Short mmCIF file of C-alpha atoms in Angstrom, two decimals:
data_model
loop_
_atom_site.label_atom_id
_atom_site.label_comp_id
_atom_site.label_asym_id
_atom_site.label_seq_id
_atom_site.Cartn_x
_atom_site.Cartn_y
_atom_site.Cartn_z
CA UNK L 874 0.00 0.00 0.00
CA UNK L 875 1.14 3.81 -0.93
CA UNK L 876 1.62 5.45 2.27
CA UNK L 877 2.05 9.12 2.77
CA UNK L 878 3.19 10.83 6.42
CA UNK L 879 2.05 14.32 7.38
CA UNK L 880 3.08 16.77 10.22
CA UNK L 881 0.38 18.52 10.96
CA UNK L 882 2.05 21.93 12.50
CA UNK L 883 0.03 24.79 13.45
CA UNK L 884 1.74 28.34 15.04
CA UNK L 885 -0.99 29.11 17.61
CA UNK L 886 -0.92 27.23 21.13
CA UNK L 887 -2.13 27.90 24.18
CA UNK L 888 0.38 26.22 26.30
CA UNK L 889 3.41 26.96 23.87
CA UNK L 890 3.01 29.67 20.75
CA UNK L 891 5.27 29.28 18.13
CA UNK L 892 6.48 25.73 19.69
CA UNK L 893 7.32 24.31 16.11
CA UNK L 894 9.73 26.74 15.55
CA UNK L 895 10.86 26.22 19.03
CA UNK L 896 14.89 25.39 19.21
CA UNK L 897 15.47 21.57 20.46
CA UNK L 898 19.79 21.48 20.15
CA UNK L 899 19.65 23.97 17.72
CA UNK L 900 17.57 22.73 15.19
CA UNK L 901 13.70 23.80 15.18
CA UNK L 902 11.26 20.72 16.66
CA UNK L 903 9.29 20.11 13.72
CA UNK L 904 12.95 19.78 11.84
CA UNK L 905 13.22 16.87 14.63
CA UNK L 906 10.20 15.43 13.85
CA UNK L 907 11.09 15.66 10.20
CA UNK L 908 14.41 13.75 10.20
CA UNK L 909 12.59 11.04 12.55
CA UNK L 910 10.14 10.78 10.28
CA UNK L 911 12.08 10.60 7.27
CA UNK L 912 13.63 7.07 8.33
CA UNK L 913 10.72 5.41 8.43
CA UNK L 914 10.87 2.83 5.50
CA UNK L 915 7.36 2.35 4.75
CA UNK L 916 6.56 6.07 3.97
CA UNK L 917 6.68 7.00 0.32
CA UNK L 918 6.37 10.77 0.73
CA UNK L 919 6.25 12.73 4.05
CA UNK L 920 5.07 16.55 4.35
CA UNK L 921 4.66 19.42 6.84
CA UNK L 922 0.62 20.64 6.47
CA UNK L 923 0.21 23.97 8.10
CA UNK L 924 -1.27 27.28 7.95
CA UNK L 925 1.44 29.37 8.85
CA UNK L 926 3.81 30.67 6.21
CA UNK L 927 6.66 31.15 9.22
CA UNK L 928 6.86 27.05 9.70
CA UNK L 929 6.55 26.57 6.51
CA UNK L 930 9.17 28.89 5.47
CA UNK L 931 11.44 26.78 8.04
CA UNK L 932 10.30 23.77 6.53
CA UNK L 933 11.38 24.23 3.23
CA UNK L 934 14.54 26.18 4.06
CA UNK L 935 15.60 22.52 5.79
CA UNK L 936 14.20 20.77 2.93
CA UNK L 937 11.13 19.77 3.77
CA UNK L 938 7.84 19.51 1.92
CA UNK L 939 4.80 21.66 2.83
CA UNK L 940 1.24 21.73 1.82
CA UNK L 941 -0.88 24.97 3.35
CA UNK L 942 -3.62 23.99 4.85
CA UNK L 943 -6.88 26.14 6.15
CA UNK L 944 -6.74 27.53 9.04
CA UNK L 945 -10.17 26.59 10.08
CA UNK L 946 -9.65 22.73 11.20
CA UNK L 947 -10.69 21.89 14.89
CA UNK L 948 -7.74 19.43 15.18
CA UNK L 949 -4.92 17.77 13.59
CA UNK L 950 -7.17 14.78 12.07
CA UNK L 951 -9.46 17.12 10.04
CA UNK L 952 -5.98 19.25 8.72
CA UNK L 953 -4.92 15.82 7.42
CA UNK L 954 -8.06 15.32 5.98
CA UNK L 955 -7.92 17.97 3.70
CA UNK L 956 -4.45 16.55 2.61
CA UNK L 957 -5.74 13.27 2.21
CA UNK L 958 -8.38 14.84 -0.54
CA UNK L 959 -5.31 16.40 -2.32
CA UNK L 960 -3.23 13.39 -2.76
CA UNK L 961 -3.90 10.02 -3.63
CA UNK L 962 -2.41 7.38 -0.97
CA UNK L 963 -3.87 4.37 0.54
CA UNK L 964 -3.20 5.24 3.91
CA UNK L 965 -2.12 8.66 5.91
CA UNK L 966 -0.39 8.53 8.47
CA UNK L 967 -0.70 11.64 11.35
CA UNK L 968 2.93 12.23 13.00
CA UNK L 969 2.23 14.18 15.92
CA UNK L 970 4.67 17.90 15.38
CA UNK L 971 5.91 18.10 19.45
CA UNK L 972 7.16 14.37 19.38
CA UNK L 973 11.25 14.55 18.60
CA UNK L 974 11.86 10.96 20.08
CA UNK L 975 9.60 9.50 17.91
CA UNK L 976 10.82 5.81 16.26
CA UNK L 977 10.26 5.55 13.01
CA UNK L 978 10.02 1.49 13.42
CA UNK L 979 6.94 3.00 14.90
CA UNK L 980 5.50 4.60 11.80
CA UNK L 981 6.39 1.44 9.93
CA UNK L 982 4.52 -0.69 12.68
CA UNK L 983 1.65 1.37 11.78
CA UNK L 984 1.55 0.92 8.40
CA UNK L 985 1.84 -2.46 8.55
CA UNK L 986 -0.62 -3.22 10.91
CA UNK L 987 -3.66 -1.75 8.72
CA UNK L 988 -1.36 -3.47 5.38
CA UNK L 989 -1.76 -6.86 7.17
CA UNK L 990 -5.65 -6.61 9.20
CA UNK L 991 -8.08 -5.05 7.30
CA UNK L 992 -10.39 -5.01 10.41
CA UNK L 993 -9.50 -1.82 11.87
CA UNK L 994 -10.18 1.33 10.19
CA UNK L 995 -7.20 2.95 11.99
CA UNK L 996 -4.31 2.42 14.01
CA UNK L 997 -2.25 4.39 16.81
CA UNK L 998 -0.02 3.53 19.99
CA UNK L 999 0.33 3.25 23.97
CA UNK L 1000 3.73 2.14 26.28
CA UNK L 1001 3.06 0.88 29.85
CA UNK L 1002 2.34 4.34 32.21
CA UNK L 1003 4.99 4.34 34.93
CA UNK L 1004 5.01 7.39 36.96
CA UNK L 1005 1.95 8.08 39.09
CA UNK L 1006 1.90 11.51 38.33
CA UNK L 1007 1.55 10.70 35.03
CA UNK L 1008 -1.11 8.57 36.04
CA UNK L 1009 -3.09 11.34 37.75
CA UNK L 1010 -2.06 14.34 35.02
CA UNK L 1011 -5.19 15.09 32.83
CA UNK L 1012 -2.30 16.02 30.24
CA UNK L 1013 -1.21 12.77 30.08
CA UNK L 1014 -4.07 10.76 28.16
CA UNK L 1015 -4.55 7.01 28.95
CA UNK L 1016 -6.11 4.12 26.87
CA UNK L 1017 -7.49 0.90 28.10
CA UNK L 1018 -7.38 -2.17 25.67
CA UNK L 1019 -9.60 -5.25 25.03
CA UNK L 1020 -7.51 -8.72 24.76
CA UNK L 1021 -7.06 -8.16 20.98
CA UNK L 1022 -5.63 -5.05 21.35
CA UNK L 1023 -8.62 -2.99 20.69
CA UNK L 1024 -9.22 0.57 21.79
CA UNK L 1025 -11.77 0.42 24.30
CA UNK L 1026 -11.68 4.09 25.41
CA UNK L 1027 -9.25 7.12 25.68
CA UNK L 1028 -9.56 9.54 28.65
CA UNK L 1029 -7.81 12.03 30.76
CA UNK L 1030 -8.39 10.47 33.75
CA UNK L 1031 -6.12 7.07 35.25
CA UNK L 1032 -8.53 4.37 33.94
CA UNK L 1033 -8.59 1.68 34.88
CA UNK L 1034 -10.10 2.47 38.21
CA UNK L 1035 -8.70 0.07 40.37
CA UNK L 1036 -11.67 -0.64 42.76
CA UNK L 1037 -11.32 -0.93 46.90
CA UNK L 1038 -7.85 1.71 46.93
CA UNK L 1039 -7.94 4.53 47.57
CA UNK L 1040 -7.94 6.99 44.66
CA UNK L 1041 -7.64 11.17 44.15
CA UNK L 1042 -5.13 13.28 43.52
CA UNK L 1043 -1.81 14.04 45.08
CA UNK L 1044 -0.01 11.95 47.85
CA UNK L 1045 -3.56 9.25 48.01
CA UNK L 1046 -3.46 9.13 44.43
CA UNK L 1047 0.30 8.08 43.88
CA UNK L 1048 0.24 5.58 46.92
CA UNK L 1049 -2.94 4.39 45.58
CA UNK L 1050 -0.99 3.53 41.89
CA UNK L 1051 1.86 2.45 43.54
CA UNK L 1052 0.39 0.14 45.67
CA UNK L 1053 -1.17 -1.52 42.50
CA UNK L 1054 2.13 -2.92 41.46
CA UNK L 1055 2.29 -5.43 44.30
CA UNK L 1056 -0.49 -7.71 42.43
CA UNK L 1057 -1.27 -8.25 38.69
CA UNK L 1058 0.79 -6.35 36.06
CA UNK L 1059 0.04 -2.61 35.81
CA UNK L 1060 -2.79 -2.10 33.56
CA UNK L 1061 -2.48 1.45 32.56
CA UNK L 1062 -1.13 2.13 29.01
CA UNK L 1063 -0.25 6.13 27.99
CA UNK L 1064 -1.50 7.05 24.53
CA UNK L 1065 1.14 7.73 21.82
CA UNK L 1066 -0.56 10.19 19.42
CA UNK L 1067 0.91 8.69 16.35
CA UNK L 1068 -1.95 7.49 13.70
CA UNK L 1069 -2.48 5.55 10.70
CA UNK L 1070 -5.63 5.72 8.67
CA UNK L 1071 -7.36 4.14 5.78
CA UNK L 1072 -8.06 6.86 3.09
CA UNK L 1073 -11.45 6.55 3.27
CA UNK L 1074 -12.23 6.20 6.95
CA UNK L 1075 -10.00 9.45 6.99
CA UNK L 1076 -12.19 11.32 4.80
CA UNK L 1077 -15.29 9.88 6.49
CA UNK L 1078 -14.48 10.82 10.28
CA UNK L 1079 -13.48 14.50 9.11
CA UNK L 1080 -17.39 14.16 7.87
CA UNK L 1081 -18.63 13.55 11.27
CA UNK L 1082 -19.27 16.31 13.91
CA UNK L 1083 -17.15 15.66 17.30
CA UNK L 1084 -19.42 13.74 19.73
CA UNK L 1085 -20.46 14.64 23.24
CA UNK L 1086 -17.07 12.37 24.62
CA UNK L 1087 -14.72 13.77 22.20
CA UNK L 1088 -15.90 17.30 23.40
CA UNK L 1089 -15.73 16.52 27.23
CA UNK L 1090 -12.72 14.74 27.13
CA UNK L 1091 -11.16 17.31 24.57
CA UNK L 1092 -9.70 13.74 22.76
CA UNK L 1093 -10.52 13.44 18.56
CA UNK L 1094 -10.03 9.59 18.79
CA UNK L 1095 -12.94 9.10 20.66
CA UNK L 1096 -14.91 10.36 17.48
CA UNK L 1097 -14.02 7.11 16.35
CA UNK L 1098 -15.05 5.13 19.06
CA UNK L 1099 -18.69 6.80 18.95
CA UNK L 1100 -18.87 5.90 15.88
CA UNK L 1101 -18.72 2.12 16.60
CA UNK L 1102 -15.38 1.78 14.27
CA UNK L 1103 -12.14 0.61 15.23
CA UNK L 1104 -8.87 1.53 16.43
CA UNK L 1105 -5.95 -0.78 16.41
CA UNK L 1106 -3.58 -0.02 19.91
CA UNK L 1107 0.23 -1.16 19.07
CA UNK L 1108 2.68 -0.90 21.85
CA UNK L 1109 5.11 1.33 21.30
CA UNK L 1110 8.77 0.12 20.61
CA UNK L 1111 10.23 4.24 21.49
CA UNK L 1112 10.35 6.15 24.48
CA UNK L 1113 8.39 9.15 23.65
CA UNK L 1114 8.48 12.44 25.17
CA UNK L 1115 6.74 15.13 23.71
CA UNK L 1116 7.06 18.71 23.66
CA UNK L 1117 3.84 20.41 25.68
CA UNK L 1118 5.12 23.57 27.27
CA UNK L 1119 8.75 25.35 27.47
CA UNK L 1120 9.16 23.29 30.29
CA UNK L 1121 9.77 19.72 28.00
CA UNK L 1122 12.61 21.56 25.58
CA UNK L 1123 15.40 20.94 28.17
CA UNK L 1124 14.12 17.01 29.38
CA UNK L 1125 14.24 16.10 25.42
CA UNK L 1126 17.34 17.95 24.75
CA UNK L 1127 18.78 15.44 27.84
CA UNK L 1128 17.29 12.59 25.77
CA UNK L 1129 18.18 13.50 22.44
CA UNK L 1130 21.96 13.77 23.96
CA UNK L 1131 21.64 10.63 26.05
CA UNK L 1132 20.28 8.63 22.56
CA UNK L 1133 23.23 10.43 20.27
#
C-alpha cells in the first residue's frame, strides 16, 4: 500500500506559541520530527501541512515539503483530511509535530498493521504508564485495551479504576498507583498520538461532527469510538516524550543527547 506521512504543525498554542519553531539542540522541533520521520521505511512521501507561512518557510529552508492547509480545522485529524483529498495514498499517516523521540520502526509498525488486518479502520499507539503523576495528570491521556488489542476508550483520567484503593489526587493518588504494582501487572497504558488511517475512513471521520465524549474529554479519537469503528492499539517500541510547554525543551534535549 502507498503510504504518505504528514506533520500537521500549526503556530498558535495555548500552552506553547510558536512551539514548532521552538529550538530543540539547535535545530527547530518540527525539523526533529522531520528527520525522525524521514527514516521510516514504509513512507513513500512525508510533508509538513500547516497554515502558517513562518513554519513553513522553516520547513522548506531545511528541505522539507509543505502543503498549506486552512486555518479553520478543529484538530490535527481534520488538517490531514484535507491533505488526504489532495493526494492520492492508501493510507495517511498523522505524525504528531511536538514528538522529537519518535521511532520511526513506529510509523512502519503502523503501516503495517492496517497493510496486514483489514479489520480496523485505523491504528495508533500506547507504552506501559509508569510514573503516578503521570497517572493522575489530565495532560497525560490514557487508553485501556480489550484482549485483541482494541481501543476500548481514551480519557484524561487514570482508567482503569482500580476498585477498593484509595484513589484522588496528590499523595492518596500516587500511593494508591503504587500500591497496584504489588499484584497483577500494571494495567495502565499512555497514549502515543501517532496514527495511521485508511483513506477513506480518513475522509469519512473528518465528515462527522465531534461527539459529546470527544468534546468533554477534549480527545478526537474518541470520534471514532462513537462511531462504533475501530482503532488498532500497538505498543510502542520508542520512548516518547513530547514537547507540551517550554518546560519539556530541556528534558528532550537530555534525551536527544543521552540517545546520540
Amino acid at each position: 500500500m502507498h503510504a504518505v506521512g504528514v506533520i500537521p504543525a500549526r503556530y498558535q498554542s495555548s500552552r506553547f506559541p510558536g512551539k514548532p519553531l521552538a529550538l530543540i539542540g539547535g535545530k527547530a522541533l518540527v525539523e526533529r520530527v522531520f528527520e525522525r520521520a524521514r527514516a521510516a521505511s514504509r513512507i513513500a512521501r512525508l510533508l509538513v501541512a500547516t497554515d502558517d507561512t513562518r513554519i513553513a518557510a522553516a520547513v522548506r529552508a531545511f528541505g522539507g515539503e509543505v502543503l498549506m492547509t486552512s486555518p479553520e480545522h478543529a484538530s490535527g485529524t481534520d488538517r490531514l483530511a484535507e491533505v488526504a483529498r489532495a493526494l492520492p495514498a492508501d493510507l495517511f499517516v498523522n505524525i504528531q509535530g511536538d514528538e522529537p523521540l519518535l521511532d520511526p520502526q513506529d510509523i512502519d509498525g503502523l503501516i503495517e498493521c492496517l497493510e496486514q488486518d483489514p479489520s480496523p479502520d485505523m491504528a495508533t499507539l500506547a507504552d506501559p504508564l509508569l510514573e503516578p503523576d503521570d497517572a493522575l495528570d489530565p495532560n497525560v491521556v490514557k487508553v485501556v485495551c480489550d484482549a485483541g488489542g482494541r481501543a476500548l476508550y481514551f480519557s484524561r483520567s487514570p482508567i482503569p479504576y482500580v476498585q477498593g484503593r484509595e484513589g484522588g489526587r496528590g499523595a492518596a493518588g500516587r500511593a494508591s498507583f503504587e500500591s497496584s504494582a504489588a499484584g497483577p501487572p500494571r494495567p495502565w497504558l499512555r497514549h502515543v498520538g501517532l496514527y495511521a488511517y485508511r483513506r477513506g475512513f480518513l475522509l469519512e471521520f473528518a465528515s462527522w461532527s465531534p461527539g459529546i465524549l470527544e468534546t468533554l474529554e477534549g480527545l478526537e479519537q474518541l470520534r471514532t469510538l462513537e462511531r462504533g469503528r475501530t482503532i488498532r492499539v500497538l505498543r510502542a517500541r520508542g520512548h516518547y516524550h513530547g514537547v507540551d510547554t517550554p518546560a519539556d525543551v530541556r528534558a528532550v534535549e537530555r534525551a536527544l543527547l543521552l540517545s546520540s
